[in-house]
mmCIF file of C-alpha atoms in Angstrom:
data_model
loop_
_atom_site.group_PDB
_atom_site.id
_atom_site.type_symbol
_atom_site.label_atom_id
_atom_site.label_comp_id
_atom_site.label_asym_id
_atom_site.label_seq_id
_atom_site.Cartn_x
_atom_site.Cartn_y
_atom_site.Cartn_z
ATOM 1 C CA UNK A 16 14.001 -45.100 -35.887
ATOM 2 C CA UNK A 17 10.896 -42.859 -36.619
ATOM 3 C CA UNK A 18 9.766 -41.817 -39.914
ATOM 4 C CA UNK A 19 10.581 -38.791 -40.953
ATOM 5 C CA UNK A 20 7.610 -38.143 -43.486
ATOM 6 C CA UNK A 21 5.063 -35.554 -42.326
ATOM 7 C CA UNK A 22 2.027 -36.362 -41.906
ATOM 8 C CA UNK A 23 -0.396 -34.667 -44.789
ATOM 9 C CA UNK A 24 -3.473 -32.636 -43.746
ATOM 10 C CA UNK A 25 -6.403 -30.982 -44.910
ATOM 11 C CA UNK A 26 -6.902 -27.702 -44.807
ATOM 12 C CA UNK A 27 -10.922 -26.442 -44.280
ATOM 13 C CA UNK A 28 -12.000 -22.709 -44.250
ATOM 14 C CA UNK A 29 -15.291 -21.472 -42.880
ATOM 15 C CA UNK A 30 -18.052 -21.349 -45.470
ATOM 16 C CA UNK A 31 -19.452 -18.110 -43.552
ATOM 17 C CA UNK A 32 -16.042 -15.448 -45.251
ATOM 18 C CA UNK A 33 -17.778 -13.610 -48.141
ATOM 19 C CA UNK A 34 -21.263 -13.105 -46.237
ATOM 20 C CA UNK A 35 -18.829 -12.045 -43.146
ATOM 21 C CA UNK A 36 -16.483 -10.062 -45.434
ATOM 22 C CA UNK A 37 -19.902 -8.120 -46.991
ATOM 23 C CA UNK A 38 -21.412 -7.319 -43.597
ATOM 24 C CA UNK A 39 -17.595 -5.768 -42.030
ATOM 25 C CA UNK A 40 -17.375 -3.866 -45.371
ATOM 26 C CA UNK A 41 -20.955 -2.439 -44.927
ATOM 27 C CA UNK A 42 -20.544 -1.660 -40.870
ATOM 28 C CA UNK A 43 -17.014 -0.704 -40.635
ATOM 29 C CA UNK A 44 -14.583 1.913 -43.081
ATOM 30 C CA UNK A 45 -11.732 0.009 -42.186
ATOM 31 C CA UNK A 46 -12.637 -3.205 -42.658
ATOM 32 C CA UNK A 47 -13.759 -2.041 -45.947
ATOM 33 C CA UNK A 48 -10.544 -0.387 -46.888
ATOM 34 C CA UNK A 49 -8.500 -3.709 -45.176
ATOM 35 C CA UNK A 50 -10.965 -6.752 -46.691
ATOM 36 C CA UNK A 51 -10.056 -6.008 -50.451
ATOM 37 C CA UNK A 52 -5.815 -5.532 -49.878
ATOM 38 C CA UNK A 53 -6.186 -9.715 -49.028
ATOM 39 C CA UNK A 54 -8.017 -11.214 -52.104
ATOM 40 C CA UNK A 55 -9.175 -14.363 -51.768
ATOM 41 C CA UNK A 56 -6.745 -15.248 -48.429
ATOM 42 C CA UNK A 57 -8.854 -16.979 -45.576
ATOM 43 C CA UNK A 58 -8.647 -18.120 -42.331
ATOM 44 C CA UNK A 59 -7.818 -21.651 -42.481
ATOM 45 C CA UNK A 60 -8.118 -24.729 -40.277
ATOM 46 C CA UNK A 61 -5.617 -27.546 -39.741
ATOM 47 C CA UNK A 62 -8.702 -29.929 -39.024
ATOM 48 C CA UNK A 63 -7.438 -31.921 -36.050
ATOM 49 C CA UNK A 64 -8.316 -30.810 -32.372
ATOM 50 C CA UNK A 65 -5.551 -32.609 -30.590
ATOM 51 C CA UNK A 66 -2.457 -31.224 -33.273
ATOM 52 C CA UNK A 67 -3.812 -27.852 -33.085
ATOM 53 C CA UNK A 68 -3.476 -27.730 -29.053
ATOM 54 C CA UNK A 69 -0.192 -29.200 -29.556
ATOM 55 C CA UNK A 70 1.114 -27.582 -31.804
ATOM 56 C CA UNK A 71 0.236 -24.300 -29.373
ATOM 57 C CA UNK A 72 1.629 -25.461 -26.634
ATOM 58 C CA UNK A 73 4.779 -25.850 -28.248
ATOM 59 C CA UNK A 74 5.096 -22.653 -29.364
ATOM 60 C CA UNK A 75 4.211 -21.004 -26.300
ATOM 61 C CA UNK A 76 7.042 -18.103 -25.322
ATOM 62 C CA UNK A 77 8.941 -18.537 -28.385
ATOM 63 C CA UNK A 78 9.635 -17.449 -32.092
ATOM 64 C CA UNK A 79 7.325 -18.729 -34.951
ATOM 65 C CA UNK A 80 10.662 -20.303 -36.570
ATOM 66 C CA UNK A 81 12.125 -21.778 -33.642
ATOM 67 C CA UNK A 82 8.436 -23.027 -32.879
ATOM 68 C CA UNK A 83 8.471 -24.918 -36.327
ATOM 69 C CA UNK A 84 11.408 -26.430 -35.807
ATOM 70 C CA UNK A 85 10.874 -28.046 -32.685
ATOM 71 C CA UNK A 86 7.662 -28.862 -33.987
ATOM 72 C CA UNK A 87 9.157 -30.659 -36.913
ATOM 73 C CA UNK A 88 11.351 -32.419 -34.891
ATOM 74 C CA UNK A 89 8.621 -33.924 -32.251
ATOM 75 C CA UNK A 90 5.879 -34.337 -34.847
ATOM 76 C CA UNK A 91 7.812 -37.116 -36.281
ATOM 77 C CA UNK A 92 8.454 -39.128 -32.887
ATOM 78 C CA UNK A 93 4.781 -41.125 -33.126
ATOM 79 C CA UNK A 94 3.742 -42.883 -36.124
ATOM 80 C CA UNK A 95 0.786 -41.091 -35.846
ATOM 81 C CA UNK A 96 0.218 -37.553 -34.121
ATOM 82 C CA UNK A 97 -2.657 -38.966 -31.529
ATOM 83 C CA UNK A 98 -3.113 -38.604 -27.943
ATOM 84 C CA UNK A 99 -2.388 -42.538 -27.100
ATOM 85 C CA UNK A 100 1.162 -42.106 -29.454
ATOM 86 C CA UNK A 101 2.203 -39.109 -27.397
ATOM 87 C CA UNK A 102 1.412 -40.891 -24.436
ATOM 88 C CA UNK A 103 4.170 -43.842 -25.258
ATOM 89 C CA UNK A 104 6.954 -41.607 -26.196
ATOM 90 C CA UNK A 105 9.852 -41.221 -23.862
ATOM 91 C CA UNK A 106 10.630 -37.861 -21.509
ATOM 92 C CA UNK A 107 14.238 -37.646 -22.956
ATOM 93 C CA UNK A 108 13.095 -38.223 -27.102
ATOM 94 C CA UNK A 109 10.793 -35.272 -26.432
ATOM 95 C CA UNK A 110 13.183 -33.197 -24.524
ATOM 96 C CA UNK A 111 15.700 -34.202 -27.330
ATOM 97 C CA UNK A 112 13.154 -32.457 -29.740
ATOM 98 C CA UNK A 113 14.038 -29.070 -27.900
ATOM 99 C CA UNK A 114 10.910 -28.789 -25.608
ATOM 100 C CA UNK A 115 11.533 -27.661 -22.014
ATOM 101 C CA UNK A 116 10.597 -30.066 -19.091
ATOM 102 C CA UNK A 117 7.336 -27.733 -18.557
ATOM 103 C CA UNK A 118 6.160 -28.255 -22.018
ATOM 104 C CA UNK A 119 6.801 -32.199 -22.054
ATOM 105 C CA UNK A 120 4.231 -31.670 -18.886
ATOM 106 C CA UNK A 121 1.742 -29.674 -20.890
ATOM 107 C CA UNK A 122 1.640 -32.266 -24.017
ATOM 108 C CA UNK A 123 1.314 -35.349 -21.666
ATOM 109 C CA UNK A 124 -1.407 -33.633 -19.930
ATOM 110 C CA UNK A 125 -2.989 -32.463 -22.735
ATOM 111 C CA UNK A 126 -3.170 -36.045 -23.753
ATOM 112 C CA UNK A 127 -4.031 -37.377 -21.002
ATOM 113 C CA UNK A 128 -7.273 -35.416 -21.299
ATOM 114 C CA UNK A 129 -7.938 -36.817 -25.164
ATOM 115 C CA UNK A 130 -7.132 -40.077 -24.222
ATOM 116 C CA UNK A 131 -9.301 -40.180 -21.067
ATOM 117 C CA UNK A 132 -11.733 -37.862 -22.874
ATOM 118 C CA UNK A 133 -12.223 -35.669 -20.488
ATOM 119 C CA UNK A 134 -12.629 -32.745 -22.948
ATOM 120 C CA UNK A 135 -15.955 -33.730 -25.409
ATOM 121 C CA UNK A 136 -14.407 -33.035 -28.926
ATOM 122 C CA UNK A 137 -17.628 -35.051 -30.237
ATOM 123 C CA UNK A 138 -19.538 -32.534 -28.382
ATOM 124 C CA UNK A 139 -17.824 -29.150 -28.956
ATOM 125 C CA UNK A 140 -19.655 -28.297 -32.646
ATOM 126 C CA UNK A 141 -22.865 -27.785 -30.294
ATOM 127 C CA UNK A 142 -21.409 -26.050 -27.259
ATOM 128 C CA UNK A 143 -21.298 -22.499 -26.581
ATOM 129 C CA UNK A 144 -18.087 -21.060 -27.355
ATOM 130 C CA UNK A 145 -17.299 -20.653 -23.362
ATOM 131 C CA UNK A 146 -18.112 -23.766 -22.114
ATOM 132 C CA UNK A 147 -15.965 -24.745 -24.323
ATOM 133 C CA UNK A 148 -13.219 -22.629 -23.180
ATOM 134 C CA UNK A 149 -13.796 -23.770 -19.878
ATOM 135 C CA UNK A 150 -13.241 -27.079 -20.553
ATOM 136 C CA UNK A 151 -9.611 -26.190 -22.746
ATOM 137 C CA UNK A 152 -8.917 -24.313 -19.786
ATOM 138 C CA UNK A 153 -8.551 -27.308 -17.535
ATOM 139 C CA UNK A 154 -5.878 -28.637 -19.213
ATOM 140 C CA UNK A 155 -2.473 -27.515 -17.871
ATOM 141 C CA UNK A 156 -0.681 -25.393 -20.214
ATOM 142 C CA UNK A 157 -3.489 -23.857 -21.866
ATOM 143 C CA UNK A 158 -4.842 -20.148 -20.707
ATOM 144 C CA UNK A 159 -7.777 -17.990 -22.034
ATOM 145 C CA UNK A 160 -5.862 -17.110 -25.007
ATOM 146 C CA UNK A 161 -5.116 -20.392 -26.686
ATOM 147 C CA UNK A 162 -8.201 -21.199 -25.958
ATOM 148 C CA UNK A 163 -9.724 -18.545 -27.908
ATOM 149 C CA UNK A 164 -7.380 -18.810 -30.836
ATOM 150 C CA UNK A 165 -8.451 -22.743 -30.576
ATOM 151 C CA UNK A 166 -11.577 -21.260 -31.746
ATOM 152 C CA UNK A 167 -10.948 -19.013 -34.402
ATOM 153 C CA UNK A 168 -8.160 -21.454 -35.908
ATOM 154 C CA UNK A 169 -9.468 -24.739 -35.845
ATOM 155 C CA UNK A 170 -13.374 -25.058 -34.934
ATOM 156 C CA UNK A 171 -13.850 -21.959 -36.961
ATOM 157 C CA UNK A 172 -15.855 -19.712 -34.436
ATOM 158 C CA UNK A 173 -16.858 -16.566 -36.365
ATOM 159 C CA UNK A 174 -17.706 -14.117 -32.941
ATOM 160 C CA UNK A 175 -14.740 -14.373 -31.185
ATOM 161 C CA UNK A 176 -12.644 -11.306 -29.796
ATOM 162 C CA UNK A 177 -9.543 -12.451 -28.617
ATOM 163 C CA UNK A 178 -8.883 -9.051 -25.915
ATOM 164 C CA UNK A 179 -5.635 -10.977 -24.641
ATOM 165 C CA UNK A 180 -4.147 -10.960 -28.094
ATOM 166 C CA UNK A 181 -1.128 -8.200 -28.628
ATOM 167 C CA UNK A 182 -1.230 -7.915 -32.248
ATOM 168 C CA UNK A 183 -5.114 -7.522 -32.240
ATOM 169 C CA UNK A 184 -5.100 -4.157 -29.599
ATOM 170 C CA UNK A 185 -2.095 -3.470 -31.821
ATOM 171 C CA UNK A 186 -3.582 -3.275 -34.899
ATOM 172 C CA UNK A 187 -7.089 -1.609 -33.560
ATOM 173 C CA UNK A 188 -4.494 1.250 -32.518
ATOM 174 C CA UNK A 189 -2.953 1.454 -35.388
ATOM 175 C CA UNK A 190 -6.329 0.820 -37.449
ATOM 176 C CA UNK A 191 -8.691 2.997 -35.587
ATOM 177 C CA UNK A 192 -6.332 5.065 -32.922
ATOM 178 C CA UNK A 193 -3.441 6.506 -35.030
ATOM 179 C CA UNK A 194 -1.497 4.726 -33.061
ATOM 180 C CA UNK A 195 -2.225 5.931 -29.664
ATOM 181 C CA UNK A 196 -2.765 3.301 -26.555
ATOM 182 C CA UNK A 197 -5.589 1.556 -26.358
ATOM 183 C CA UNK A 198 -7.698 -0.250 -23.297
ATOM 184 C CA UNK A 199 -9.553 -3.370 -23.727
ATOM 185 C CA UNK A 200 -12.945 -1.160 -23.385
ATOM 186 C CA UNK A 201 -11.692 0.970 -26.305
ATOM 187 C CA UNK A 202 -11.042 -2.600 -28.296
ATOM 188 C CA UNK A 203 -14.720 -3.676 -27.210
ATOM 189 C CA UNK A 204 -16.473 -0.460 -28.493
ATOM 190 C CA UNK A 205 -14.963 -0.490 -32.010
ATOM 191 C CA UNK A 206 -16.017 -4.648 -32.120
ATOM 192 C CA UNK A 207 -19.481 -3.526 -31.582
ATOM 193 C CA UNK A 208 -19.852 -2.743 -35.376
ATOM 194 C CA UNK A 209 -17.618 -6.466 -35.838
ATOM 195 C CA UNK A 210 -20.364 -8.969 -34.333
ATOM 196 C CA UNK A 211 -21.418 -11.244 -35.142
ATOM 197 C CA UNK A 212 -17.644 -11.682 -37.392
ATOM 198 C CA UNK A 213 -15.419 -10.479 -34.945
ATOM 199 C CA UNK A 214 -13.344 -13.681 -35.911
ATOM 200 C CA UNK A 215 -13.091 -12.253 -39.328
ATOM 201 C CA UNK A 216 -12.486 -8.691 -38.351
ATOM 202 C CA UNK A 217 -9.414 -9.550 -36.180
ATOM 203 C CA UNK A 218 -7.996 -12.194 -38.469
ATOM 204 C CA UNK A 219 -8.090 -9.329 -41.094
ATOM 205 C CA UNK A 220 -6.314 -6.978 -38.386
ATOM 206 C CA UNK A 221 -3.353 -9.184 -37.848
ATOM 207 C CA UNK A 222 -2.910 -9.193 -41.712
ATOM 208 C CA UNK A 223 -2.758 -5.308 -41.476
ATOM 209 C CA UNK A 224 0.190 -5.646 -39.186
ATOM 210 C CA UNK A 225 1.503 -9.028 -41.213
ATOM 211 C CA UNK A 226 0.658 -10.141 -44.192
ATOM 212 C CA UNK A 227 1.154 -13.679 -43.878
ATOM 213 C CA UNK A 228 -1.907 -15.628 -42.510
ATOM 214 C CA UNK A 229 -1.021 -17.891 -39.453
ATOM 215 C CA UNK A 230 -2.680 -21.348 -39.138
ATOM 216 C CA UNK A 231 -2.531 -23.943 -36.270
#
């Protein structure tokens, strides 16, 4: 029977927040009126590549609860959480954990590429932020927009705009629009006074719409 401890991680935020936090509050009136509501709540980052995509993949099309509970339930079925473990566990233990045949697809593959290396995690610190997503976007499963919250959430990226994200076009229309629709090119203009934080700036826009920071 597996082991139903969790495994304990660490938890690393980017050493770039104040300087990022000073420059939005300088450029931008509501960052400057958002920044200060969130004390000293940061983004924060898990610290291991392979868990992170995981962990995405499995909540893909579903609630945040129901995501953490199937999550609970498979992160337990390797010793360890590592490509090679994932790659030994049975079809039916993970379908047992509540993922859908699709998503048992999309974690195999996903290992597959660790375990093969076929993505260069040892490389990604010093590649641009799109070759990157290029490479994450190989892997069955995972689209533009996990790639891009791949960046913000665990390597930390501090320029990227997520434009596929809901709750950030939400929040620059309730933000900046009163509430009227917004277009991707209306998103772009306002994160002209963002760069080179836009990372910051949306993370601080979800909080407007939900207080409770997300990590992966």
């Amino acid at each position: 029977m597996p082991s139903s401890k969790k495994t304990t991680v660490d938890i690393f935020t980017p050493d770039y927040w104040e300087e990022a936090c000073k420059h939005l509050s300088r450029k931008d009136r509501v960052m400057k009126r958002l920044i200060p509501q969130f004390g000293d709540v940061r983004l924060e980052s898990r610290g291991d590549a392979f868990t992170t995509l995981a962990r995405s993949i499995v909540g893909q099309q579903i609630s945040v609860k129901a995501a953490q509970t199937v999550w609970d339930k498979f992160e337990v079925l390797p010793r360890r959480m590592t490509p090679s473990n994932v790659l030994k566990l049975k079809v039916d233990d993970m379908r047992a954990c509540g993922l859908s045949a699709r998503k048992v697809e999309y974690l195999v593959d996903l290992a597959i590429h660790f375990d093969t290396q076929a993505v260069h995690v040892d490389a990604w610190k010093d590649m641009a932020d799109e070759l990157i997503i290029e490479e994450l976007v190989a892997i069955r499963g995972i689209g533009r927009w996990t790639a891009e919250m791949f960046l913000i959430f665990h390597l930390m990226r501090p320029n990227v705009l997520p434009l596929d994200d809901v709750g950030l076009i939400s929040g620059i229309s309730h933000n900046y629009f009163s509430g009227d629709p917004v277009s991707r090119s209306d998103a772009r203009e306002v994160a002209v006074a963002w760069a080179p934080y836009c990372s910051v700036a949306t993370w601080y826009i979800w909080r407007s719409l939900d207080p409770a920071p997300v990590a992966y």
